[in-house]
CSV table of C-alpha atoms in Angstrom, one decimal:
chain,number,residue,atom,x,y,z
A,1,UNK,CA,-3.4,-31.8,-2.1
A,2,UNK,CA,-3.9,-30.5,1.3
A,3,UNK,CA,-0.1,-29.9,1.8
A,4,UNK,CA,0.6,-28.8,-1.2
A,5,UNK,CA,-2.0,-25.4,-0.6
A,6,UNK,CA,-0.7,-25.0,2.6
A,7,UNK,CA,2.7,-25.0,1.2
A,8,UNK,CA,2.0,-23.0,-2.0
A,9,UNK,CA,0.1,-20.2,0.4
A,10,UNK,CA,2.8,-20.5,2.9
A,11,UNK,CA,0.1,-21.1,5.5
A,12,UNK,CA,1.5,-20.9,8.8
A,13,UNK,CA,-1.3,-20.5,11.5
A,14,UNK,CA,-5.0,-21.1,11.4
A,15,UNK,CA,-7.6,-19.8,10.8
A,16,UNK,CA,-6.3,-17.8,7.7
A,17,UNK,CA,-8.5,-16.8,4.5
A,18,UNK,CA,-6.5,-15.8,1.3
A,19,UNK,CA,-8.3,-14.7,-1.8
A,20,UNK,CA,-7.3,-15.6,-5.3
A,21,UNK,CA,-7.9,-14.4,-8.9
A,22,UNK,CA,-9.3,-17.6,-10.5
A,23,UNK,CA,-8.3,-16.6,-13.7
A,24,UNK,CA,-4.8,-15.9,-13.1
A,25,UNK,CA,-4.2,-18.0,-10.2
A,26,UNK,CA,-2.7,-14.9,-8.2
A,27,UNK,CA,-2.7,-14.1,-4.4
A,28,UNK,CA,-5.4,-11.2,-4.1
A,29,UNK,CA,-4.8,-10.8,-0.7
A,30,UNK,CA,-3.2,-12.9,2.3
A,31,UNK,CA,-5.0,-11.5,5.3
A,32,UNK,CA,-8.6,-12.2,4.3
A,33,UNK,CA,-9.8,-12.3,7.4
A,34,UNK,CA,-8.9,-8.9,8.3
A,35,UNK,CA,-10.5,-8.2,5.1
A,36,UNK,CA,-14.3,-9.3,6.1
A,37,UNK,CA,-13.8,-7.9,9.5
A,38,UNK,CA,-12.9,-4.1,7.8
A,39,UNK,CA,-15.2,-4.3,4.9
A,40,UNK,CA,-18.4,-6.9,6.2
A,41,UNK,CA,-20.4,-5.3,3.5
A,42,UNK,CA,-17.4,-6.3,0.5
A,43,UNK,CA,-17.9,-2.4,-0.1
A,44,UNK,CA,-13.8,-2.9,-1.4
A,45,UNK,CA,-14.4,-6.0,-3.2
A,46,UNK,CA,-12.5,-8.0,-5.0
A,47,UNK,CA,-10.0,-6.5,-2.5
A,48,UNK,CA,-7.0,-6.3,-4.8
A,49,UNK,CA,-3.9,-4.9,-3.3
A,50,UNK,CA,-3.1,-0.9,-3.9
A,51,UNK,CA,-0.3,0.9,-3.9
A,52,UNK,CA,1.8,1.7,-0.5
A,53,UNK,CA,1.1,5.4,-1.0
A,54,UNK,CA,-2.4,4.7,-1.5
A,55,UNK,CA,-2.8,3.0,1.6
A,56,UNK,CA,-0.1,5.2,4.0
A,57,UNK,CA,-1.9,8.0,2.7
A,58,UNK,CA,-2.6,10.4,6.1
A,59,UNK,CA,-0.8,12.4,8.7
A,60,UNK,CA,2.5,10.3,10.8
A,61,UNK,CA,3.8,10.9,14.1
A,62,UNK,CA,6.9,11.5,15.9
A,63,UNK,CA,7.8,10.7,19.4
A,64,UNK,CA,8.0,13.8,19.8
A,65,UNK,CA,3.9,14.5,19.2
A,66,UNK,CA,5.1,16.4,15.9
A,67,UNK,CA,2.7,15.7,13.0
A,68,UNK,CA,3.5,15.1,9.3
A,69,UNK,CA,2.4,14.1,5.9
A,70,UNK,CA,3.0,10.5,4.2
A,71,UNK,CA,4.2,12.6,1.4
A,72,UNK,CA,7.3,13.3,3.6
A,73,UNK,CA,8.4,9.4,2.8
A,74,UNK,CA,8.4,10.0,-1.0
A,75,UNK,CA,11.9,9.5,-2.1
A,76,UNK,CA,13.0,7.7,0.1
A,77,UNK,CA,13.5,3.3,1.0
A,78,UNK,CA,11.3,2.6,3.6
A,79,UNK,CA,10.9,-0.1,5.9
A,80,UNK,CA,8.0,-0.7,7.5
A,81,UNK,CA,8.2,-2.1,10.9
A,82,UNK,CA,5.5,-4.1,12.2
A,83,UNK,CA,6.0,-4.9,16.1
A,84,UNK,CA,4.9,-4.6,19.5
A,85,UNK,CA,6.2,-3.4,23.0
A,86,UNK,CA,4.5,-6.5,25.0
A,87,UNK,CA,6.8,-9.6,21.8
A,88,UNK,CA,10.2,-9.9,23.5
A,89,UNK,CA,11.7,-10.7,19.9
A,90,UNK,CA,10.6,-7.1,18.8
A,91,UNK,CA,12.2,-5.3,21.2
A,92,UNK,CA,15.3,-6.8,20.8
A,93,UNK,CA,15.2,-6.1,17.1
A,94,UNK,CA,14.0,-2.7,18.0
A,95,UNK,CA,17.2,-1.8,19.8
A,96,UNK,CA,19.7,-3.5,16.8
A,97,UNK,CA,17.3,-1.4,14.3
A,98,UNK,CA,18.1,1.8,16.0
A,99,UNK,CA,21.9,1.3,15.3
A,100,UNK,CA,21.1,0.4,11.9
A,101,UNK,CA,18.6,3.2,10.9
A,102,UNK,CA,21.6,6.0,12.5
A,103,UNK,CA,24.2,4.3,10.5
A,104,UNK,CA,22.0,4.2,7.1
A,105,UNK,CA,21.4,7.9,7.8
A,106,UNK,CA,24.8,9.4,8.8
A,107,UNK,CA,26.0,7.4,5.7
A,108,UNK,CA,23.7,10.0,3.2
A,109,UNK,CA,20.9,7.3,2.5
A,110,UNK,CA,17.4,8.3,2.4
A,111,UNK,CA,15.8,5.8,4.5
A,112,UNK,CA,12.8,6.0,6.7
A,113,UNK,CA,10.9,3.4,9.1
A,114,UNK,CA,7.3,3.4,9.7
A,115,UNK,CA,6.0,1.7,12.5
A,116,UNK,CA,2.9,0.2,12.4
A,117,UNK,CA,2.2,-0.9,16.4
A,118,UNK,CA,0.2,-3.9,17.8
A,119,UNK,CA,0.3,-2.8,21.1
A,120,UNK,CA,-2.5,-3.5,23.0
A,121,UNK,CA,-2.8,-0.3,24.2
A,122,UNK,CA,-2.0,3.2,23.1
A,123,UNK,CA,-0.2,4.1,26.8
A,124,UNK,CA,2.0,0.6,25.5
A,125,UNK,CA,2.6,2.3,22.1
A,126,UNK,CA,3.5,5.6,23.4
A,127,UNK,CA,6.3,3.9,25.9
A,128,UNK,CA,7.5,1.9,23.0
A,129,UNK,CA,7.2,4.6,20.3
A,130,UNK,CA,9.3,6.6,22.6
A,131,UNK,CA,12.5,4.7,21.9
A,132,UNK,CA,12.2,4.9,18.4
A,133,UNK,CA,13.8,7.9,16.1
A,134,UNK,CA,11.7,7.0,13.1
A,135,UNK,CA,7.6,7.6,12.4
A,136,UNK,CA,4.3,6.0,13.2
A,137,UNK,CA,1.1,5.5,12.0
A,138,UNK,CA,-1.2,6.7,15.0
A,139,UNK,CA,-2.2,4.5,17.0
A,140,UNK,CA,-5.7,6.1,17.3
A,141,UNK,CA,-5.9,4.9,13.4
A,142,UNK,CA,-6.3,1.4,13.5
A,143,UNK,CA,-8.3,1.2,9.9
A,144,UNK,CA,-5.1,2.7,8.3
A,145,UNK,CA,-2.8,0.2,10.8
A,146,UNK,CA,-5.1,-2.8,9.4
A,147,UNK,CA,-4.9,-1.7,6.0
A,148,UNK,CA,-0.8,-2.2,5.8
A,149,UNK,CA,-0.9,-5.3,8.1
A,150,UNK,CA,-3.1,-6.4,4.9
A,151,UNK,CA,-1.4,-5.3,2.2
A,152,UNK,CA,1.7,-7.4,3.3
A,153,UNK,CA,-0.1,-10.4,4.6
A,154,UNK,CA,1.2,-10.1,8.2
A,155,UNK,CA,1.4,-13.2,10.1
A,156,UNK,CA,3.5,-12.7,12.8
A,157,UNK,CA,5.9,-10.0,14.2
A,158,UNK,CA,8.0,-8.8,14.4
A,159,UNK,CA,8.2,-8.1,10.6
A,160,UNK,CA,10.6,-5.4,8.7
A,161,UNK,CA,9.4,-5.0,4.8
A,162,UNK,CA,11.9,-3.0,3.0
A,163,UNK,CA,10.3,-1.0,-0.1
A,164,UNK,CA,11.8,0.7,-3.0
A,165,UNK,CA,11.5,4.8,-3.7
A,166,UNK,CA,8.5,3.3,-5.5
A,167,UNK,CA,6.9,1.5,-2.7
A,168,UNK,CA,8.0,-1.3,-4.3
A,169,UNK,CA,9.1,-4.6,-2.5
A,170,UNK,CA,12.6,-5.1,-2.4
A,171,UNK,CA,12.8,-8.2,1.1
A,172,UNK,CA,9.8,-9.2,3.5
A,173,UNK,CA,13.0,-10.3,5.3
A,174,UNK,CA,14.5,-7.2,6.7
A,175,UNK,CA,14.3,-8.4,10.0
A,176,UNK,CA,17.1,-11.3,9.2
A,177,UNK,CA,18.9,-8.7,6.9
A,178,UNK,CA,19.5,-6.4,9.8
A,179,UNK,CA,20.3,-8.8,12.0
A,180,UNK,CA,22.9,-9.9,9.9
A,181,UNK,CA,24.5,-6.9,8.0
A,182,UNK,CA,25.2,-5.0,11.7
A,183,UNK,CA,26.7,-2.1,9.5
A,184,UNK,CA,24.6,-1.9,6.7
A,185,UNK,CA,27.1,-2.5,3.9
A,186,UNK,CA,24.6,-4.1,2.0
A,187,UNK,CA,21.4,-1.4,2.0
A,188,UNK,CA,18.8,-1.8,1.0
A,189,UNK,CA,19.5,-5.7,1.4
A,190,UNK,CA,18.2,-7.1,-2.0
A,191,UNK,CA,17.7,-10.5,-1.7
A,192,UNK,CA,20.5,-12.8,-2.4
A,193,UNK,CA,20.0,-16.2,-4.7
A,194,UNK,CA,21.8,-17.9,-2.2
A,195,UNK,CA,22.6,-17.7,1.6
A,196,UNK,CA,25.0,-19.0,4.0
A,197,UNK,CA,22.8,-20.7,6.5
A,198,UNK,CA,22.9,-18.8,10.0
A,199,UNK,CA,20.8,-18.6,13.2
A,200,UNK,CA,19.1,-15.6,12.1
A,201,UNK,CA,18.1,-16.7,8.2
A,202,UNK,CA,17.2,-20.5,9.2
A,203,UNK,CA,13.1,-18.9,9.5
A,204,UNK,CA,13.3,-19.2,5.8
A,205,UNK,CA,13.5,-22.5,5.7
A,206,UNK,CA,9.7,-22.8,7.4
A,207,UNK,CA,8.5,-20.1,4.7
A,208,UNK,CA,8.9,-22.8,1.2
A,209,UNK,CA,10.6,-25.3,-0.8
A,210,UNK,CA,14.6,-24.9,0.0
A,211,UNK,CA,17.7,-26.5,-0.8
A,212,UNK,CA,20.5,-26.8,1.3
A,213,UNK,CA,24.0,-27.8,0.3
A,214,UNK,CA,26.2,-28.9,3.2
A,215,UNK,CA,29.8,-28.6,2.5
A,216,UNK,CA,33.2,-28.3,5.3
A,217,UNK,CA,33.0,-25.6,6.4
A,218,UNK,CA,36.8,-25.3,7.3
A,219,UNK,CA,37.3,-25.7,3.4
A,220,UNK,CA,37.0,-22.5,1.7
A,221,UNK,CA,37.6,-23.8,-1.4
A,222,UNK,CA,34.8,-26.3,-1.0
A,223,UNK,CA,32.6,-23.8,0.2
A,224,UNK,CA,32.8,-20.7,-3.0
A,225,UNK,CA,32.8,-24.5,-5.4
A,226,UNK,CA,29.8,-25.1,-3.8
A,227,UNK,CA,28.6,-21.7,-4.3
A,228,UNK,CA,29.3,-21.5,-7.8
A,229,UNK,CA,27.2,-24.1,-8.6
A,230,UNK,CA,24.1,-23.8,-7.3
A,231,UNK,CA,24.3,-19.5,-8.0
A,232,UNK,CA,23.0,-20.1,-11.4
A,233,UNK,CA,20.5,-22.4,-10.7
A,234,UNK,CA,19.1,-20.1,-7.9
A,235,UNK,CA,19.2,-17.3,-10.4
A,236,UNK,CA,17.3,-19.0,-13.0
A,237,UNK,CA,14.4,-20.1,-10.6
A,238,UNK,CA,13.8,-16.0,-9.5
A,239,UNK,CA,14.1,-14.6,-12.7
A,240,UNK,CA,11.2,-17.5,-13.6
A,241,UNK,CA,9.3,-16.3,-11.0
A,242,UNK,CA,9.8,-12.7,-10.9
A,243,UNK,CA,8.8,-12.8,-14.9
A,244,UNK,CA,5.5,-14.0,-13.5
A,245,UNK,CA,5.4,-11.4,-11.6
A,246,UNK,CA,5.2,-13.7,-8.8
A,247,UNK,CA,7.4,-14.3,-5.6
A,248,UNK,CA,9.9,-17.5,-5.8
């Protein structure tokens, strides 16, 4: 029983606190502990999750000190970046994300990044904000930053959630979608049924339940066979899932 909550919650450090709706059986919210720490009094209980505009809501900033509105994202994808100048892995993605946001851009799309820091301190986010061409939350607003790192259950970073006009989730899984589509052909990167298995996309495997089909790969005919039949079967499973409203 104990493995299969830790599974099913896709626990993957300790401690961590996630609320439930008993009646439905539905994630509330991931990041509980953030929760008690920003509301002691439960003055937000039952803590349900609100809408990205809802909780971007407030003035963003440029490296370049210029001020705007969250309004200014409407319209567009987003992805929201959350990262850190002192976690080797995020500056690294940090430098291929640059390439990627300029060629999403010149391309026509309406795309912004927001980055949400977790620098340790703000001279440490204004060094690493300064290399980036996109917005930020301030880093002076750390009820605002803590409100989005629990809105999307943040674990670990660096993390890349790519939303919808809407605010909607499209991946959690930017960060191995922009590591492997170097020139964006496949914006905004909805997620695919199934995946050839790579450096970059093996992380999924720690995240739940997976299947993987080995096949030689110096048989291309073996390997679109292959393909072919488990496509369906992947595509049943999320269509199962996304009818319940729930991820696969």
């Amino acid at each position: 029983l104990q493995l299969k909550l830790w599974n099913k919650y896709r626990v993957s450090n300790i401690p961590s606190l996630i609320f439930i709706d008993a009646a439905t059986g539905k994630v509330v919210c991931r990041n509980g502990l953030l929760v008690i720490r920003d509301d002691p009094e439960g003055l937000e209980f039952p803590w349900g999750p609100k809408p990205f505009s809802e909780v971007v809501a407030g003035p963003l900033l440029r490296n370049n000190g210029q001020m705007l509105d969250s309004t200014a994202l409407e319209g567009s994808h987003i992805g929201v970046y959350f990262s850190a100048h002192w976690c080797p892995p995020c500056r690294s993605l940090t430098r291929v994300l640059v390439e990627s946001y300029r060629k999403i851009k010149e391309a026509g799309q309406k795309f912004e990044i927001l980055f949400v820091s977790a620098d340790r301190s703000e001279d440490s986010f204004k060094q690493y904000f300064s290399e980036m061409p996109w917005v930020a939350v301030p880093y002076a607003d750390e009820a605002r930053r803590s409100r989005l790192n629990r809105l999307y259950g943040i674990q670990g970073i660096p993390t890349l959630i790519v939303l919808d006009p809407k605010g909607d989730v499209i991946t959690r899984q930017g960060r191995v979608e922009v590591l492997n589509d170097v020139e964006c052909r496949e914006f905004p990167w909805h997620p695919k049924p199934v995946l050839e298995l790579t450096d970059s996309n093996a992380v999924q495997l720690n995240e739940g339940p997976c299947l993987v089909l080995f096949v030689d790969s110096e048989d291309d005919g073996e390997s679109e066979a292959a393909k072919q039949l488990i496509q369906p079967i992947a595509e049943k499973i999320i269509a199962k899932y996304k009818a319940k409203e729930e991820e696969a």
